[in-house]
Amino acid sequence: MHAWLCENPTGVDALTWKELPTPTPGPGQVLIEIKAASLNFPDLLIVQNKYQMKPPLPFVPGSEYAGVIQAVGDGVTHLKVGQNVACLSGTGGFGTHTLAPAALCMPLPEGFGHVDAAAFIMIYATSWHALMDRAQLKAGETVLVLGAAGGVGTAAIQIAKAAGARVIAAASTDEKCELCRSIGADATINYTTHALPNGFRDAVKAATDGKGPDVIYDPVGGDFAEPAFRSIGWRGRYLVVGFASGPIPSLPLNLTLLKGASLVGVFWGDFARREPKANAQMMAELAQWYGQGKIKPVIDSTMPMAELKAAYAHMGSRGVKGKLVMVN
C-alpha cells in the first residue's frame, strides 16, 4: 500500500508519499481499500500540530474516507468483505488502504457513491447535532449560517431547510452566495461588501425584519462572533461550532442577559463517544435523508490522491465551495 506519512507535524510540506506494508486487521478492526477521502479543516490543523487530538508519530492524516472492506478482524460480525463503507476515524484516510475500527464504519446503502460518502459524516453529523439536538430547531424559525459555502455550512443550510426553517447564508463572495441560494438559502449576505461590524449587522437586521435570527450557526469565530451575537433574536441560540478564521473570540456575557439568549457549544465527536445510541440513530436518519434526496454533499472538486499537497493549498486559500475529495 501507499500513504501520505506525517513523521514531523510541521505542516503540509513535511508529508511524504511512502510505500508501507499492507496491515492485517486486529480484533474489532477492518482493512479498507480507500476509494475516496475528503479534506476537512482538522486535517490541516493536525499536520501543523495545532489540533486537539495529537496522534503518535508517524501517522497518516485523513480523517474521513470511504471504500471497500478487504478483510475483517476477530469479533467483527456486522461487516463483511466486499462491503462499501464510510468511516471517520480521525486519521488514516490519505492512502490506498487503512485499518479502521469496525464500530466507526457506516455501511453504505445501494446507490450511495464513495465520493459523496467520503464527504458526508463529519459535515452532516456536526450540523444535525448542532441544529436539531443542541439548538432544538423548529419549523418556521430563522437560522443564520456563517461560513455558509464551506463543508459544514452547506450541510447546515440543507438540514435547516429540511427541518422547515428559513435560512440566511453569509459568505465572502457573490459566487459563494449564489451557491448557497442554489441549495436552498432564502437570503444571503456577502460579508465582504457588508463589512464588519456595522454593515454586517445592518444586513442581518434587514434580512430578519429587525427581529434577528433564532439560531446562529458559527463555524468561523474570530471577528464575526460579537457582531453576530449582537444581532441574535430574543431566546436565540448561538451555536459555537468552530474557529475556521483562527482566533478564538471573547464575548461580553451581558449580551446573553440582554437577549435572553443561549451560547451553545457543539462538539459532535464527544457526543458520538458519550451517546453512541443517539449518534447511531442520527446517522441512520441522515442516511435516509440522503436516500430521499433531502441532503447531498456539495463537492467542490475531486483530485487524485497523489495531488494532496495541491488540495491542501486550495483549501488554505479559502477558495473551496463545499468539500474537496481525493480519489484513488
Short mmCIF file of C-alpha atoms in Angstrom, two decimals:
data_model
loop_
_atom_site.label_atom_id
_atom_site.label_comp_id
_atom_site.label_asym_id
_atom_site.label_seq_id
_atom_site.Cartn_x
_atom_site.Cartn_y
_atom_site.Cartn_z
CA MET A 1 0.00 0.00 0.00
CA HIS A 2 0.95 3.69 -0.27
CA ALA A 3 0.07 6.56 2.04
CA TRP A 4 0.95 10.15 2.89
CA LEU A 5 3.04 9.88 6.05
CA CYS A 6 3.42 12.64 8.63
CA GLU A 7 6.65 11.95 10.50
CA ASN A 8 7.10 15.52 11.71
CA PRO A 9 3.98 17.72 12.15
CA THR A 10 5.48 20.98 10.89
CA GLY A 11 2.96 21.44 8.07
CA VAL A 12 1.85 20.08 4.72
CA ASP A 13 5.32 20.27 3.14
CA ALA A 14 6.65 17.66 5.57
CA LEU A 15 4.23 14.98 4.28
CA THR A 16 5.78 12.21 2.14
CA TRP A 17 4.12 9.63 -0.12
CA LYS A 18 5.53 6.28 1.01
CA GLU A 19 5.16 2.58 0.34
CA LEU A 20 4.19 0.73 3.52
CA PRO A 21 3.34 -2.88 4.33
CA THR A 22 -0.39 -3.54 3.98
CA PRO A 23 -1.57 -4.23 7.54
CA THR A 24 -3.73 -7.08 8.84
CA PRO A 25 -6.81 -6.14 10.88
CA GLY A 26 -6.74 -6.95 14.59
CA PRO A 27 -9.77 -7.69 16.79
CA GLY A 28 -12.57 -5.21 16.11
CA GLN A 29 -10.84 -3.76 13.03
CA VAL A 30 -11.39 -3.88 9.27
CA LEU A 31 -8.97 -3.29 6.39
CA ILE A 32 -10.44 -0.80 3.91
CA GLU A 33 -9.29 -0.20 0.35
CA ILE A 34 -9.81 3.56 0.15
CA LYS A 35 -11.69 4.85 -2.89
CA ALA A 36 -12.19 8.46 -1.74
CA ALA A 37 -11.13 10.67 1.17
CA SER A 38 -12.32 14.20 1.90
CA LEU A 39 -10.31 17.13 3.17
CA ASN A 40 -11.57 18.73 6.38
CA PHE A 41 -10.23 21.72 8.31
CA PRO A 42 -8.89 19.46 11.14
CA ASP A 43 -6.79 17.63 8.51
CA LEU A 44 -4.85 20.86 8.04
CA LEU A 45 -4.52 21.56 11.77
CA ILE A 46 -3.36 18.04 12.62
CA VAL A 47 -0.30 18.14 10.32
CA GLN A 48 0.61 21.54 11.83
CA ASN A 49 0.41 20.11 15.39
CA LYS A 50 -2.45 22.57 16.12
CA TYR A 51 -5.34 20.12 16.55
CA GLN A 52 -6.68 19.00 19.95
CA MET A 53 -6.01 15.36 19.02
CA LYS A 54 -2.28 14.68 18.63
CA PRO A 55 -1.73 11.17 17.22
CA PRO A 56 1.54 9.35 17.92
CA LEU A 57 4.15 9.78 15.18
CA PRO A 58 4.36 8.78 12.44
CA PHE A 59 0.73 8.87 11.29
CA VAL A 60 -1.27 9.06 8.07
CA PRO A 61 -3.63 12.08 8.05
CA GLY A 62 -7.09 11.98 6.52
CA SER A 63 -9.96 11.88 8.98
CA GLU A 64 -12.79 10.84 6.68
CA TYR A 65 -12.93 8.34 3.85
CA ALA A 66 -14.96 5.70 2.04
CA GLY A 67 -14.07 2.43 0.35
CA VAL A 68 -14.43 -1.33 0.22
CA ILE A 69 -13.71 -3.76 3.06
CA GLN A 70 -10.84 -6.10 2.13
CA ALA A 71 -10.52 -8.07 5.41
CA VAL A 72 -12.18 -8.20 8.84
CA GLY A 73 -10.62 -8.89 12.24
CA ASP A 74 -11.84 -11.17 15.03
CA GLY A 75 -15.16 -10.23 16.57
CA VAL A 76 -16.41 -8.23 13.57
CA THR A 77 -19.79 -9.68 12.68
CA HIS A 78 -21.82 -6.76 11.29
CA LEU A 79 -19.48 -6.05 8.35
CA LYS A 80 -18.18 -8.34 5.60
CA VAL A 81 -15.52 -8.43 2.89
CA GLY A 82 -16.63 -6.58 -0.25
CA GLN A 83 -18.97 -4.23 1.63
CA ASN A 84 -18.93 -0.49 0.90
CA VAL A 85 -18.45 1.68 3.99
CA ALA A 86 -17.66 5.24 5.06
CA CYS A 87 -15.59 5.97 8.13
CA LEU A 88 -14.48 8.94 10.19
CA SER A 89 -11.63 7.73 12.36
CA GLY A 90 -9.52 10.90 12.67
CA THR A 91 -6.50 9.60 10.73
CA GLY A 92 -5.57 7.07 8.05
CA GLY A 93 -7.55 8.32 5.07
CA PHE A 94 -4.88 9.75 2.79
CA GLY A 95 -3.59 6.49 1.37
CA THR A 96 -4.65 3.47 -0.63
CA HIS A 97 -5.57 1.29 2.40
CA THR A 98 -6.15 1.75 6.11
CA LEU A 99 -7.17 -0.12 9.24
CA ALA A 100 -10.36 1.26 10.77
CA PRO A 101 -12.35 0.45 13.91
CA ALA A 102 -15.36 -1.57 12.73
CA ALA A 103 -17.55 0.30 15.22
CA LEU A 104 -16.90 3.58 13.39
CA CYS A 105 -17.79 2.26 9.92
CA MET A 106 -21.08 3.33 8.36
CA PRO A 107 -22.40 0.68 5.92
CA LEU A 108 -23.39 2.37 2.67
CA PRO A 109 -26.81 1.64 1.18
CA GLU A 110 -27.12 0.84 -2.51
CA GLY A 111 -26.54 3.92 -4.65
CA PHE A 112 -24.50 5.85 -2.06
CA GLY A 113 -21.31 6.61 -4.03
CA HIS A 114 -17.83 6.71 -2.48
CA VAL A 115 -17.19 10.41 -3.26
CA ASP A 116 -20.40 11.58 -1.56
CA ALA A 117 -19.85 9.11 1.30
CA ALA A 118 -16.32 10.38 1.94
CA ALA A 119 -17.71 13.91 2.28
CA PHE A 120 -20.74 13.01 4.39
CA ILE A 121 -20.20 12.03 8.02
CA MET A 122 -18.34 14.98 9.53
CA ILE A 123 -20.35 17.82 7.99
CA TYR A 124 -23.84 16.32 8.33
CA ALA A 125 -23.28 14.81 11.79
CA THR A 126 -21.87 18.12 13.05
CA SER A 127 -24.67 20.18 11.52
CA TRP A 128 -27.51 17.86 12.59
CA HIS A 129 -26.16 17.58 16.15
CA ALA A 130 -25.83 21.39 16.24
CA LEU A 131 -29.18 22.39 14.76
CA MET A 132 -31.54 19.56 15.69
CA ASP A 133 -30.10 18.42 19.04
CA ARG A 134 -28.28 21.37 20.60
CA ALA A 135 -30.45 24.21 19.18
CA GLN A 136 -33.72 22.22 19.05
CA LEU A 137 -34.52 23.97 15.77
CA LYS A 138 -38.22 24.22 14.95
CA ALA A 139 -40.01 24.71 11.63
CA GLY A 140 -40.61 28.37 10.90
CA GLU A 141 -37.57 29.63 12.81
CA THR A 142 -34.79 31.62 11.13
CA VAL A 143 -31.19 30.37 11.02
CA LEU A 144 -28.15 32.50 10.17
CA VAL A 145 -25.31 30.32 8.84
CA LEU A 146 -21.82 31.85 8.87
CA GLY A 147 -19.15 30.44 6.54
CA ALA A 148 -22.13 29.11 4.64
CA ALA A 149 -20.34 27.99 1.46
CA GLY A 150 -17.94 25.63 3.28
CA GLY A 151 -18.49 21.96 4.10
CA VAL A 152 -20.37 22.29 7.40
CA GLY A 153 -22.06 25.48 6.18
CA THR A 154 -23.59 23.85 3.11
CA ALA A 155 -24.70 20.89 5.26
CA ALA A 156 -26.28 23.29 7.79
CA ILE A 157 -28.26 25.05 5.02
CA GLN A 158 -29.65 21.74 3.75
CA ILE A 159 -30.54 20.38 7.21
CA ALA A 160 -32.18 23.63 8.33
CA LYS A 161 -34.27 23.76 5.14
CA ALA A 162 -35.26 20.10 5.50
CA ALA A 163 -36.40 20.94 9.06
CA GLY A 164 -38.65 23.73 7.74
CA ALA A 165 -36.55 26.72 8.82
CA ARG A 166 -35.80 29.95 6.95
CA VAL A 167 -32.08 30.25 6.16
CA ILE A 168 -29.88 33.32 5.79
CA ALA A 169 -26.46 32.33 4.46
CA ALA A 170 -23.40 34.54 4.99
CA ALA A 171 -20.37 34.02 2.73
CA SER A 172 -17.42 36.01 1.40
CA THR A 173 -18.14 36.30 -2.36
CA ASP A 174 -21.14 36.70 -4.67
CA GLU A 175 -20.27 33.34 -6.24
CA LYS A 176 -20.42 31.61 -2.84
CA CYS A 177 -23.70 33.38 -2.04
CA GLU A 178 -25.13 32.12 -5.34
CA LEU A 179 -24.10 28.55 -4.41
CA CYS A 180 -25.91 28.94 -1.07
CA ARG A 181 -29.10 30.06 -2.81
CA SER A 182 -28.85 27.14 -5.23
CA ILE A 183 -29.00 24.65 -2.32
CA GLY A 184 -31.91 26.33 -0.56
CA ALA A 185 -30.83 29.51 1.27
CA ASP A 186 -33.70 32.04 1.36
CA ALA A 187 -31.40 35.06 1.63
CA THR A 188 -27.66 35.71 1.52
CA ILE A 189 -25.22 38.24 2.94
CA ASN A 190 -21.86 38.87 1.28
CA TYR A 191 -19.80 39.95 4.27
CA THR A 192 -17.08 41.39 2.08
CA THR A 193 -19.48 44.06 0.78
CA HIS A 194 -21.41 44.28 4.10
CA ALA A 195 -18.31 44.90 6.15
CA LEU A 196 -17.91 44.08 9.84
CA PRO A 197 -19.22 45.12 12.23
CA ASN A 198 -22.00 47.59 11.31
CA GLY A 199 -22.56 46.70 7.66
CA PHE A 200 -22.92 43.05 8.59
CA ARG A 201 -25.28 43.79 11.49
CA ASP A 202 -27.42 46.05 9.29
CA ALA A 203 -27.67 43.28 6.67
CA VAL A 204 -28.75 40.71 9.29
CA LYS A 205 -31.31 43.16 10.67
CA ALA A 206 -32.72 43.80 7.18
CA ALA A 207 -32.88 40.08 6.37
CA THR A 208 -34.85 39.33 9.58
CA ASP A 209 -37.20 42.37 9.57
CA GLY A 210 -35.39 43.69 12.64
CA LYS A 211 -36.09 40.60 14.80
CA GLY A 212 -32.72 38.87 14.47
CA PRO A 213 -32.19 35.15 13.81
CA ASP A 214 -33.47 32.49 16.20
CA VAL A 215 -30.35 30.36 15.69
CA ILE A 216 -26.83 31.35 14.61
CA TYR A 217 -24.58 28.58 13.29
CA ASP A 218 -20.95 29.74 13.63
CA PRO A 219 -18.04 27.60 12.40
CA VAL A 220 -15.95 30.75 11.78
CA GLY A 221 -15.40 32.55 15.10
CA GLY A 222 -12.93 35.44 15.14
CA ASP A 223 -14.26 38.91 14.36
CA PHE A 224 -17.71 37.62 13.34
CA ALA A 225 -18.75 36.32 16.75
CA GLU A 226 -19.59 39.55 18.58
CA PRO A 227 -21.47 41.39 15.78
CA ALA A 228 -23.36 38.17 15.01
CA PHE A 229 -24.30 37.63 18.66
CA ARG A 230 -25.39 41.27 18.97
CA SER A 231 -27.77 40.56 16.06
CA ILE A 232 -29.46 37.50 17.60
CA GLY A 233 -33.19 37.42 18.34
CA TRP A 234 -34.91 37.04 21.69
CA ARG A 235 -34.39 33.50 23.12
CA GLY A 236 -31.86 32.93 20.34
CA ARG A 237 -29.32 30.09 20.40
CA TYR A 238 -25.77 30.82 19.30
CA LEU A 239 -24.02 27.63 18.18
CA VAL A 240 -20.26 27.59 18.74
CA VAL A 241 -19.19 25.09 16.06
CA GLY A 242 -15.56 26.02 15.33
CA PHE A 243 -12.97 28.70 14.65
CA ALA A 244 -12.05 28.47 10.96
CA SER A 245 -10.92 32.11 10.91
CA GLY A 246 -8.23 31.32 13.50
CA PRO A 247 -8.71 33.47 16.62
CA ILE A 248 -11.00 32.25 19.41
CA PRO A 249 -13.30 35.19 20.20
CA SER A 250 -14.26 36.67 23.55
CA LEU A 251 -17.88 37.72 24.07
CA PRO A 252 -19.31 40.19 26.60
CA LEU A 253 -21.57 37.91 28.66
CA ASN A 254 -24.05 40.70 29.36
CA LEU A 255 -25.28 40.12 25.77
CA THR A 256 -26.75 36.75 26.80
CA LEU A 257 -28.73 38.54 29.52
CA LEU A 258 -29.96 41.37 27.29
CA LYS A 259 -31.07 38.98 24.54
CA GLY A 260 -32.38 36.17 26.77
CA ALA A 261 -30.08 34.13 24.54
CA SER A 262 -28.03 30.96 24.94
CA LEU A 263 -24.41 30.27 23.99
CA VAL A 264 -24.36 26.60 22.99
CA GLY A 265 -21.22 24.51 22.49
CA VAL A 266 -21.22 21.92 19.70
CA PHE A 267 -18.75 19.02 19.95
CA TRP A 268 -20.12 16.23 17.79
CA GLY A 269 -17.08 13.95 18.32
CA ASP A 270 -17.64 13.77 22.06
CA PHE A 271 -21.40 13.43 21.59
CA ALA A 272 -20.74 10.36 19.41
CA ARG A 273 -18.41 8.90 22.06
CA ARG A 274 -20.62 9.65 25.08
CA GLU A 275 -24.02 8.97 23.49
CA PRO A 276 -23.38 6.24 20.88
CA LYS A 277 -27.04 5.13 20.62
CA ALA A 278 -28.29 8.66 19.93
CA ASN A 279 -25.47 9.14 17.42
CA ALA A 280 -26.33 5.89 15.62
CA GLN A 281 -29.99 6.96 15.37
CA MET A 282 -28.91 10.32 13.95
CA MET A 283 -26.64 8.70 11.34
CA ALA A 284 -29.42 6.30 10.27
CA GLU A 285 -31.78 9.24 9.78
CA LEU A 286 -29.17 11.19 7.83
CA ALA A 287 -28.57 8.21 5.52
CA GLN A 288 -32.34 8.06 4.99
CA TRP A 289 -32.46 11.78 4.16
CA TYR A 290 -29.66 11.26 1.63
CA GLY A 291 -31.65 8.45 0.01
CA GLN A 292 -34.71 10.71 -0.15
CA GLY A 293 -32.68 13.48 -1.83
CA LYS A 294 -33.15 15.95 1.05
CA ILE A 295 -29.39 16.32 1.55
CA LYS A 296 -26.41 15.84 -0.74
CA PRO A 297 -22.79 16.93 -0.19
CA VAL A 298 -21.62 19.87 -2.28
CA ILE A 299 -18.41 18.65 -3.94
CA ASP A 300 -16.04 21.47 -4.92
CA SER A 301 -13.85 19.09 -6.93
CA THR A 302 -12.16 15.70 -6.87
CA MET A 303 -8.38 15.35 -7.17
CA PRO A 304 -6.07 12.34 -7.39
CA MET A 305 -4.68 11.22 -4.01
CA ALA A 306 -1.15 11.96 -5.30
CA GLU A 307 -2.10 15.68 -5.53
CA LEU A 308 -2.86 16.03 -1.83
CA LYS A 309 -0.47 18.93 -1.29
CA ALA A 310 -2.15 20.94 -4.06
CA ALA A 311 -5.53 20.17 -2.45
CA TYR A 312 -4.29 21.45 0.92
CA ALA A 313 -3.14 24.67 -0.81
CA HIS A 314 -6.55 25.07 -2.44
CA MET A 315 -8.28 24.62 0.93
CA GLY A 316 -5.89 27.06 2.61
CA SER A 317 -6.72 29.73 0.02
CA ARG A 318 -10.36 29.78 1.26
CA GLY A 319 -11.49 29.17 -2.30
CA VAL A 320 -13.26 25.85 -1.64
CA LYS A 321 -17.03 25.65 -2.01
CA GLY A 322 -18.35 22.59 -0.20
CA LYS A 323 -15.90 19.71 0.06
CA LEU A 324 -12.65 18.69 -1.66
CA VAL A 325 -12.33 14.94 -2.20
CA MET A 326 -9.19 12.92 -3.01
CA VAL A 327 -9.73 9.78 -5.10
CA ASN A 328 -7.71 6.61 -5.75
#
